[in-house]
Coordinates of C-alpha atoms in Angstrom, one line a residue:
M1 CA 17.6 -8.0 -4.2
E2 CA 19.4 -7.9 -7.8
T3 CA 16.0 -5.9 -8.8
F4 CA 16.1 -3.5 -6.0
L5 CA 20.0 -3.1 -6.3
I6 CA 19.3 -2.2 -10.2
K7 CA 16.7 0.2 -9.5
A8 CA 18.3 1.9 -6.8
L9 CA 21.6 2.3 -9.0
Q10 CA 19.5 4.0 -11.9
L11 CA 17.6 6.2 -9.4
I12 CA 21.0 7.4 -7.7
L13 CA 22.6 8.0 -11.0
S14 CA 19.4 9.9 -12.4
L15 CA 19.1 12.3 -9.8
S16 CA 23.0 13.0 -9.4
I17 CA 23.0 14.0 -13.1
L18 CA 19.6 16.1 -12.4
V19 CA 21.2 17.7 -9.1
V20 CA 24.4 18.6 -11.0
V21 CA 22.8 20.0 -14.0
H22 CA 20.5 21.9 -11.9
E23 CA 23.4 23.4 -9.5
F24 CA 25.4 24.0 -12.4
G25 CA 22.9 26.3 -13.7
H26 CA 23.1 28.4 -10.4
Y27 CA 27.2 28.1 -10.6
I28 CA 27.8 29.5 -14.1
F29 CA 24.9 32.2 -13.9
A30 CA 26.7 33.3 -10.3
R31 CA 30.2 33.4 -11.9
M32 CA 29.0 34.9 -14.9
F33 CA 28.1 38.1 -12.3
K34 CA 31.4 37.8 -10.7
I35 CA 29.4 36.4 -7.6
R36 CA 31.5 33.7 -5.1
V37 CA 30.2 30.3 -5.0
E38 CA 32.0 28.6 -2.0
K39 CA 30.9 25.1 -2.3
F40 CA 29.4 23.0 -5.0
Y41 CA 28.3 19.6 -3.8
L42 CA 26.6 16.5 -5.1
F43 CA 24.5 15.3 -2.1
F44 CA 24.8 17.2 1.2
D45 CA 27.5 17.3 4.0
P46 CA 26.5 17.6 7.3
W47 CA 29.2 16.8 9.6
F48 CA 31.5 15.3 7.2
A49 CA 31.9 14.6 3.1
L50 CA 32.9 11.7 1.6
F51 CA 35.2 13.5 -1.1
R52 CA 36.4 17.3 -0.8
Y53 CA 38.4 19.2 -3.2
K54 CA 39.7 23.0 -3.7
P55 CA 41.6 23.9 -6.6
K56 CA 44.6 26.5 -5.9
N57 CA 43.4 30.0 -6.1
S58 CA 39.6 28.8 -6.4
H59 CA 37.0 30.3 -4.0
T60 CA 34.9 27.0 -4.4
E61 CA 35.0 23.8 -3.0
Y62 CA 33.8 21.1 -4.6
G63 CA 32.4 17.7 -2.9
I64 CA 30.3 14.8 -2.6
G65 CA 28.5 14.4 0.8
W66 CA 27.4 11.4 2.3
L67 CA 23.3 12.2 2.5
P68 CA 21.9 11.3 -0.9
L69 CA 19.0 13.6 -0.9
G70 CA 20.3 16.4 -3.8
G71 CA 22.9 18.8 -3.4
Y72 CA 23.6 22.5 -3.4
V73 CA 25.8 25.4 -4.4
K74 CA 26.5 28.0 -1.2
I75 CA 26.4 31.3 -3.2
A76 CA 28.4 34.0 -1.0
G77 CA 25.9 36.5 0.5
M78 CA 22.7 34.8 0.3
I79 CA 20.1 33.4 2.9
D80 CA 19.8 29.9 2.0
E81 CA 19.6 26.1 3.4
S82 CA 23.0 26.5 4.9
M83 CA 21.7 29.6 7.1
D84 CA 25.6 30.9 7.4
K85 CA 24.0 34.0 10.0
E86 CA 27.6 34.9 10.7
Q87 CA 28.6 35.9 7.1
M88 CA 25.2 37.7 6.5
S89 CA 25.9 39.7 9.7
R90 CA 28.9 41.2 8.1
P91 CA 29.0 44.3 5.8
A92 CA 28.0 43.5 2.3
E93 CA 31.3 42.6 0.0
P94 CA 30.9 43.4 -3.8
W95 CA 31.5 40.0 -4.9
E96 CA 28.2 38.9 -2.8
F97 CA 24.8 37.5 -4.3
R98 CA 23.3 40.3 -1.9
S99 CA 25.3 43.3 -3.7
K100 CA 24.2 42.5 -6.9
P101 CA 21.4 44.0 -9.1
A102 CA 17.8 42.2 -8.3
G103 CA 17.8 41.3 -12.4
Q104 CA 21.0 39.5 -11.9
R105 CA 20.0 37.8 -8.8
L106 CA 16.9 36.7 -10.5
L107 CA 18.7 35.0 -13.5
V108 CA 20.8 33.3 -11.1
M109 CA 17.8 31.5 -8.9
V110 CA 16.0 30.7 -12.2
A111 CA 19.2 29.2 -13.7
G112 CA 18.7 25.7 -12.1
V113 CA 15.1 25.4 -13.2
V114 CA 15.9 26.5 -17.1
F115 CA 19.0 24.2 -17.0
N116 CA 16.8 21.3 -15.8
L117 CA 14.0 22.2 -18.7
L118 CA 17.1 22.5 -21.0
L119 CA 18.3 18.9 -20.0
A120 CA 15.2 17.4 -20.5
F121 CA 14.4 18.8 -24.0
F122 CA 18.2 17.7 -24.9
I123 CA 17.5 14.1 -23.4
Y124 CA 14.2 13.6 -25.3
S125 CA 15.9 14.9 -28.7
M126 CA 18.7 12.3 -28.3
V127 CA 15.9 9.4 -27.4
L128 CA 14.0 10.5 -30.7
F129 CA 17.1 10.5 -32.7
T130 CA 18.7 7.3 -31.1
W131 CA 15.5 5.1 -30.7
N132 CA 13.0 7.0 -33.0
D133 CA 9.3 7.4 -31.5
T134 CA 7.6 3.9 -31.9
Y135 CA 3.9 3.5 -30.6
L136 CA 0.9 1.7 -31.0
P137 CA -2.2 3.8 -32.2
L138 CA -5.2 3.4 -30.1
K139 CA -7.1 2.3 -33.3
N140 CA -5.0 -0.5 -33.9
V141 CA -5.7 -2.5 -30.7
T142 CA -8.4 -4.3 -32.3
Q143 CA -9.5 -5.9 -29.1
G144 CA -9.9 -2.9 -27.2
M145 CA -9.1 -1.8 -23.7
E146 CA -9.5 -3.6 -20.5
F147 CA -10.7 -1.1 -17.8
S148 CA -10.6 -0.8 -14.0
Q149 CA -13.7 -0.8 -11.8
A150 CA -13.4 3.0 -11.5
A151 CA -13.6 3.2 -15.4
H152 CA -16.5 0.4 -15.4
R153 CA -18.1 2.6 -13.3
A154 CA -17.9 5.8 -15.5
G155 CA -19.5 3.7 -18.6
F156 CA -16.7 1.9 -20.4
Q157 CA -16.9 -1.9 -21.2
D158 CA -14.1 -4.3 -21.5
G159 CA -13.3 -4.2 -25.2
D160 CA -14.2 -0.6 -26.0
I161 CA -11.7 1.1 -28.5
L162 CA -11.2 4.4 -27.5
L163 CA -11.8 7.2 -30.4
R164 CA -12.3 10.7 -29.2
A165 CA -12.8 12.8 -26.1
D166 CA -15.3 15.4 -27.1
N167 CA -14.0 16.0 -30.8
K168 CA -10.3 15.3 -30.0
E169 CA -9.1 11.8 -31.6
L170 CA -7.2 9.8 -29.3
E171 CA -3.9 8.8 -30.8
R172 CA -1.7 7.0 -28.5
F173 CA -2.6 5.2 -24.9
G174 CA -0.6 7.4 -22.2
V175 CA -0.9 10.4 -19.6
R176 CA -2.4 12.7 -22.2
T177 CA -5.1 10.4 -23.2
L178 CA -6.3 10.0 -19.6
L179 CA -6.1 13.5 -18.8
D180 CA -8.5 14.3 -22.0
V181 CA -10.9 11.6 -21.2
A182 CA -11.3 12.7 -17.4
N183 CA -11.8 16.3 -18.7
A184 CA -14.2 15.2 -21.7
E185 CA -17.8 15.9 -21.7
K186 CA -18.3 12.9 -24.1
V187 CA -15.8 10.1 -24.9
T188 CA -16.6 7.9 -28.1
V189 CA -15.8 4.4 -28.2
L190 CA -16.1 1.8 -31.0
R191 CA -18.0 -1.1 -29.3
N192 CA -19.3 -4.2 -31.2
G193 CA -18.3 -2.4 -34.3
E194 CA -20.5 0.5 -33.5
E195 CA -19.7 4.0 -32.3
V196 CA -20.9 4.9 -28.7
Q197 CA -21.1 8.1 -26.5
L198 CA -20.3 7.9 -23.0
T199 CA -21.2 11.2 -20.9
M200 CA -18.6 11.8 -18.5
Q201 CA -19.1 12.6 -14.8
E202 CA -16.8 14.7 -12.9
G203 CA -14.6 12.7 -10.5
L204 CA -13.0 10.0 -12.5
M205 CA -9.5 10.9 -11.9
E206 CA -10.4 11.2 -8.2
N207 CA -12.0 7.9 -8.0
L208 CA -9.0 6.2 -10.1
L209 CA -6.4 7.9 -7.7
K210 CA -8.8 6.4 -4.7
D211 CA -9.1 2.8 -6.4
K212 CA -5.4 2.7 -7.3
E213 CA -6.2 0.4 -10.1
G214 CA -5.1 2.8 -13.0
F215 CA -7.4 3.4 -15.9
A216 CA -7.4 1.0 -18.7
V217 CA -4.7 -1.6 -20.4
E218 CA -4.6 -2.5 -23.7
R219 CA -6.2 -6.4 -24.1
I220 CA -3.7 -8.4 -26.3
P221 CA -4.8 -11.9 -27.9
A222 CA -2.9 -15.0 -26.4
V223 CA -0.5 -15.9 -29.3
V224 CA 2.5 -18.1 -28.7
Y225 CA 5.8 -16.7 -29.4
Q226 CA 7.8 -19.5 -27.8
T227 CA 7.1 -22.7 -26.0
M228 CA 9.2 -23.9 -22.9
E229 CA 11.1 -27.0 -23.7
G230 CA 9.4 -29.9 -22.0
S231 CA 6.3 -27.9 -21.2
A232 CA 3.0 -29.2 -21.5
A233 CA 2.6 -26.4 -24.5
D234 CA 5.9 -28.0 -26.1
R235 CA 4.5 -31.7 -25.6
A236 CA 1.1 -30.7 -27.2
G237 CA 2.7 -29.1 -30.3
L238 CA 1.9 -25.7 -30.2
T239 CA 4.3 -23.4 -31.9
T240 CA 5.2 -20.0 -32.7
G241 CA 1.9 -17.9 -33.8
D242 CA -0.9 -19.9 -32.6
S243 CA -3.6 -17.9 -31.3
I244 CA -5.6 -19.6 -28.4
V245 CA -9.1 -18.6 -28.4
G246 CA -11.0 -21.0 -26.0
V247 CA -10.6 -23.6 -23.4
N248 CA -13.1 -26.5 -22.9
G249 CA -15.7 -24.5 -24.9
I250 CA -15.1 -21.2 -23.0
A251 CA -14.1 -18.3 -25.2
T252 CA -10.8 -16.8 -24.4
P253 CA -10.4 -13.9 -27.0
V254 CA -7.4 -12.1 -24.9
F255 CA -4.6 -13.1 -23.0
S256 CA -6.5 -12.3 -19.4
D257 CA -9.3 -14.3 -20.1
L258 CA -7.2 -17.4 -21.1
R259 CA -5.3 -16.9 -17.7
A260 CA -8.6 -16.5 -15.5
V261 CA -9.8 -20.0 -17.1
L262 CA -6.5 -21.9 -16.8
D263 CA -6.5 -20.6 -13.0
D264 CA -9.8 -22.6 -12.7
N265 CA -8.3 -25.5 -14.1
R266 CA -5.0 -26.0 -12.3
N267 CA -3.8 -29.7 -12.5
Q268 CA -6.3 -30.8 -14.8
Q269 CA -6.3 -31.3 -18.6
V270 CA -8.1 -29.3 -21.0
T271 CA -9.3 -28.8 -24.4
L272 CA -7.6 -25.9 -26.2
D273 CA -9.1 -24.3 -29.3
Y274 CA -6.3 -22.4 -31.3
Y275 CA -6.0 -21.3 -34.8
R276 CA -3.0 -21.9 -36.7
N277 CA -2.6 -20.4 -40.3
G278 CA -6.1 -19.5 -40.1
T279 CA -7.3 -23.0 -39.4
L280 CA -9.0 -24.0 -36.3
Q281 CA -7.5 -26.7 -34.3
T282 CA -7.8 -28.7 -30.8
A283 CA -5.2 -30.1 -28.3
T284 CA -5.4 -31.8 -25.4
I285 CA -3.4 -30.2 -22.7
E286 CA -2.5 -30.4 -19.2
V287 CA -2.3 -27.1 -16.9
D288 CA 0.3 -27.0 -14.1
S289 CA -0.4 -26.3 -10.7
A290 CA 0.7 -22.4 -11.3
G291 CA -2.2 -22.4 -13.9
T292 CA 0.0 -22.1 -16.7
L293 CA 0.8 -23.9 -20.0
G294 CA 4.5 -23.1 -20.4
F295 CA 4.7 -20.6 -23.4
Y296 CA 5.9 -17.1 -23.7
A297 CA 3.2 -14.9 -25.6
M298 CA 3.7 -12.2 -28.0
G299 CA 3.8 -8.5 -26.7
L300 CA 1.9 -5.9 -27.9
G301 CA 4.2 -4.8 -30.5
Q302 CA 4.3 -8.3 -32.1
V303 CA 0.5 -8.8 -32.4
Y304 CA -1.0 -5.3 -33.2
Q305 CA 0.7 -2.9 -35.8
T306 CA 2.9 -0.1 -34.3
V307 CA 3.8 3.3 -36.0
T308 CA 7.3 4.5 -36.2
I309 CA 8.6 8.2 -36.6
E310 CA 11.8 8.4 -37.4
Y311 CA 13.9 11.6 -36.8
G312 CA 17.2 13.1 -38.3
F313 CA 19.7 14.5 -35.8
F314 CA 18.5 18.0 -36.6
E315 CA 14.7 17.2 -36.8
S316 CA 15.0 15.7 -33.2
F317 CA 15.5 19.0 -31.5
P318 CA 12.1 20.6 -32.2
A319 CA 10.5 17.1 -31.6
G320 CA 12.6 16.9 -28.5
V321 CA 11.6 20.4 -27.3
K322 CA 7.5 19.9 -28.1
L323 CA 7.9 16.4 -26.2
G324 CA 9.7 18.4 -23.2
I325 CA 7.0 20.9 -23.2
Q326 CA 3.9 18.7 -23.4
T327 CA 5.4 16.6 -20.5
L328 CA 5.5 19.5 -18.6
K329 CA 2.1 20.7 -19.3
D330 CA 0.5 16.9 -18.6
Y331 CA 2.2 17.1 -15.2
V332 CA 1.0 20.5 -14.4
A333 CA -2.4 19.5 -15.3
Q334 CA -2.1 16.4 -13.0
F335 CA -0.9 18.4 -10.1
K336 CA -4.2 19.6 -8.8
Y337 CA -5.1 16.1 -7.9
V338 CA -2.2 16.5 -5.3
F339 CA -4.5 18.4 -3.1
T340 CA -7.1 16.0 -3.1
K341 CA -7.5 13.3 -0.4
A342 CA -7.0 10.4 -3.0
G343 CA -3.9 12.5 -4.2
A344 CA -2.2 12.9 -1.0
S345 CA -2.5 9.3 0.2
S346 CA -0.6 8.5 -3.7
L347 CA 2.1 10.4 -2.9
G348 CA 5.4 8.7 -2.8
G349 CA 9.0 9.4 -2.0
F350 CA 12.2 7.5 -3.2
G351 CA 10.9 4.2 -3.2
A352 CA 8.3 5.3 -5.3
I353 CA 10.4 6.9 -7.8
G354 CA 12.8 4.1 -7.9
N355 CA 10.0 1.9 -8.8
L356 CA 9.3 4.0 -11.8
F357 CA 12.7 2.5 -13.5
P358 CA 12.5 -0.9 -15.2
A359 CA 13.8 -4.1 -13.2
Q360 CA 16.4 -4.7 -15.7
W361 CA 18.8 -2.0 -17.1
N362 CA 17.4 -0.4 -20.3
W363 CA 19.2 3.2 -21.3
K364 CA 15.9 4.4 -23.5
A365 CA 13.8 3.8 -20.3
F366 CA 16.4 5.2 -18.3
W367 CA 17.0 8.4 -20.4
M368 CA 13.0 8.9 -20.8
M369 CA 12.5 8.4 -17.0
T370 CA 15.4 10.9 -16.5
A371 CA 14.2 13.4 -18.6
F372 CA 10.7 13.0 -17.1
L373 CA 11.9 13.9 -13.7
S374 CA 14.4 16.6 -14.7
V375 CA 10.6 18.0 -15.9
I376 CA 9.3 17.3 -12.5
L377 CA 12.4 18.8 -10.6
A378 CA 12.2 22.2 -12.6
F379 CA 8.5 22.4 -12.1
M380 CA 8.6 21.7 -8.0
N381 CA 11.7 24.0 -7.7
I382 CA 10.0 27.1 -9.3
L383 CA 6.8 26.9 -6.7
P384 CA 6.7 29.9 -4.6
I385 CA 7.8 28.0 -1.5
P386 CA 10.8 29.8 0.8
A387 CA 13.6 27.5 0.7
L388 CA 13.2 26.4 -3.1
D389 CA 14.1 28.4 -5.9
G390 CA 10.5 29.8 -6.7
G391 CA 10.7 31.1 -3.1
H392 CA 13.5 33.1 -3.8
V393 CA 12.2 34.3 -7.3
M394 CA 9.0 35.2 -5.5
F395 CA 11.1 37.6 -3.3
L396 CA 13.0 39.0 -5.7
I397 CA 10.0 39.5 -8.3
Y398 CA 8.6 41.6 -5.1
E399 CA 11.8 43.5 -4.8
V400 CA 11.7 44.6 -8.6
I401 CA 8.1 45.5 -8.2
T402 CA 8.6 47.6 -5.1
R403 CA 11.9 48.5 -5.6
R404 CA 12.8 47.5 -1.9
K405 CA 14.5 44.2 -0.5
P406 CA 12.3 42.3 2.2
N407 CA 13.8 42.4 5.4
E408 CA 16.5 40.0 6.2
K409 CA 15.3 38.6 9.3
F410 CA 11.7 37.7 7.8
M411 CA 13.8 36.2 4.8
E412 CA 15.6 34.0 7.4
Y413 CA 12.2 33.1 8.9
A414 CA 10.7 32.5 6.0
Q415 CA 13.7 30.0 5.1
V416 CA 13.5 28.0 7.9
A417 CA 9.5 27.7 7.4
G418 CA 10.1 26.3 4.2
M419 CA 12.8 24.0 5.0
I420 CA 10.4 22.5 7.9
L421 CA 7.5 22.1 5.2
L422 CA 9.7 20.5 2.8
L423 CA 11.2 17.9 5.7
A424 CA 7.5 17.4 6.6
L425 CA 6.8 16.6 2.9
V426 CA 9.8 14.6 2.4
L427 CA 9.3 12.4 5.4
Y428 CA 5.6 12.1 4.5
A429 CA 6.2 10.8 1.3
N430 CA 9.1 8.4 2.1
G431 CA 6.8 7.3 5.1
M432 CA 4.0 6.5 2.7
D433 CA 6.6 4.4 0.6
V434 CA 7.1 2.3 4.0
V435 CA 3.6 2.0 4.7
R436 CA 2.8 0.6 1.2
A437 CA 5.8 -1.5 1.2
I438 CA 4.4 -3.2 4.7
F439 CA 1.0 -3.5 4.3
N440 CA 1.2 -4.4 0.5

């Protein structure tokens, strides 16, 4: 329950920041062009609001709704989700959205997307400035990777060290690496000390989405970080830095191998082979009922050599912009898989997004995820779907090109159709969360 609450709180706080910044973009540009903004709300407020405030001599009511599905600004004289037909039936006023030139209206509509991108760039910059950029080069993962079944079918073998996708060096493990591998004709790996070229077949990404096992994880040796007091590992004298390499004569070069052998020897005594200061030693130790020995293992950054790039305050801004643009490119490159059967089944709603946050509060992870979601929100909002900013932009571009406004009735129907489509997508995505929660 505690884990759920921590993730839920992070999700709500992150989305609140993103919504406020997005809507502020619309708000500030509307005010710049002397367009009245009648409401500025975090969350939606059908029937009632948790909080509302209207300053004296102001045309704008500020508030917090009770339905945490986003937020909105109600701009006077605009066909939006409020569907205020009464206002639209009256003659246009000079302070209304519909009375302004198409160029000004276009800027008002794209401002939310622009502000989300600027927010992502700023957050990435401040994360790099505060925590630097520490990563593990793939070439330093000397034990290679442990691959999923779909990756095995594509020709990868556990222990392969990823080197190149076509002629591009694979520097660090992440989404970009996966996209480079999936789109490559040839992938070069280091296998048993020799370079091996694998010919990639089409459909790797679709197979990964279908299997839902991911692509690979770094293999890590079983090196003791700390023993639990009174545990079998403690009684056997294991200490920090001991590297376990075998059980009952079976080689266990990485932690997953050790875990599998121990699982087969629950509640039994085993012979443990391990290195201490370069010397091979042996100990007799009892495996508990859970298939463990009672020690904490070292993490990736403790076993393998990482690289840290430090950024000064002013250096962090171009680096943050570069990271934001690369994140956007990677997300757009992945978006096409949404329209495959496997991709559609992998869609998730608020539950899936909440699970992206760590189980324990971590400010670096929180801000990195907030920046990532800000990039996604910007991209999704600019899609040419009525009811989204991109839908309004599409009609405004049509108006600029043809020099005539689309019919208002058509705009209303398009807005309703867009809202129905978006509602269906929200229900489907969150329904998939429920299905996964029940059957997984």
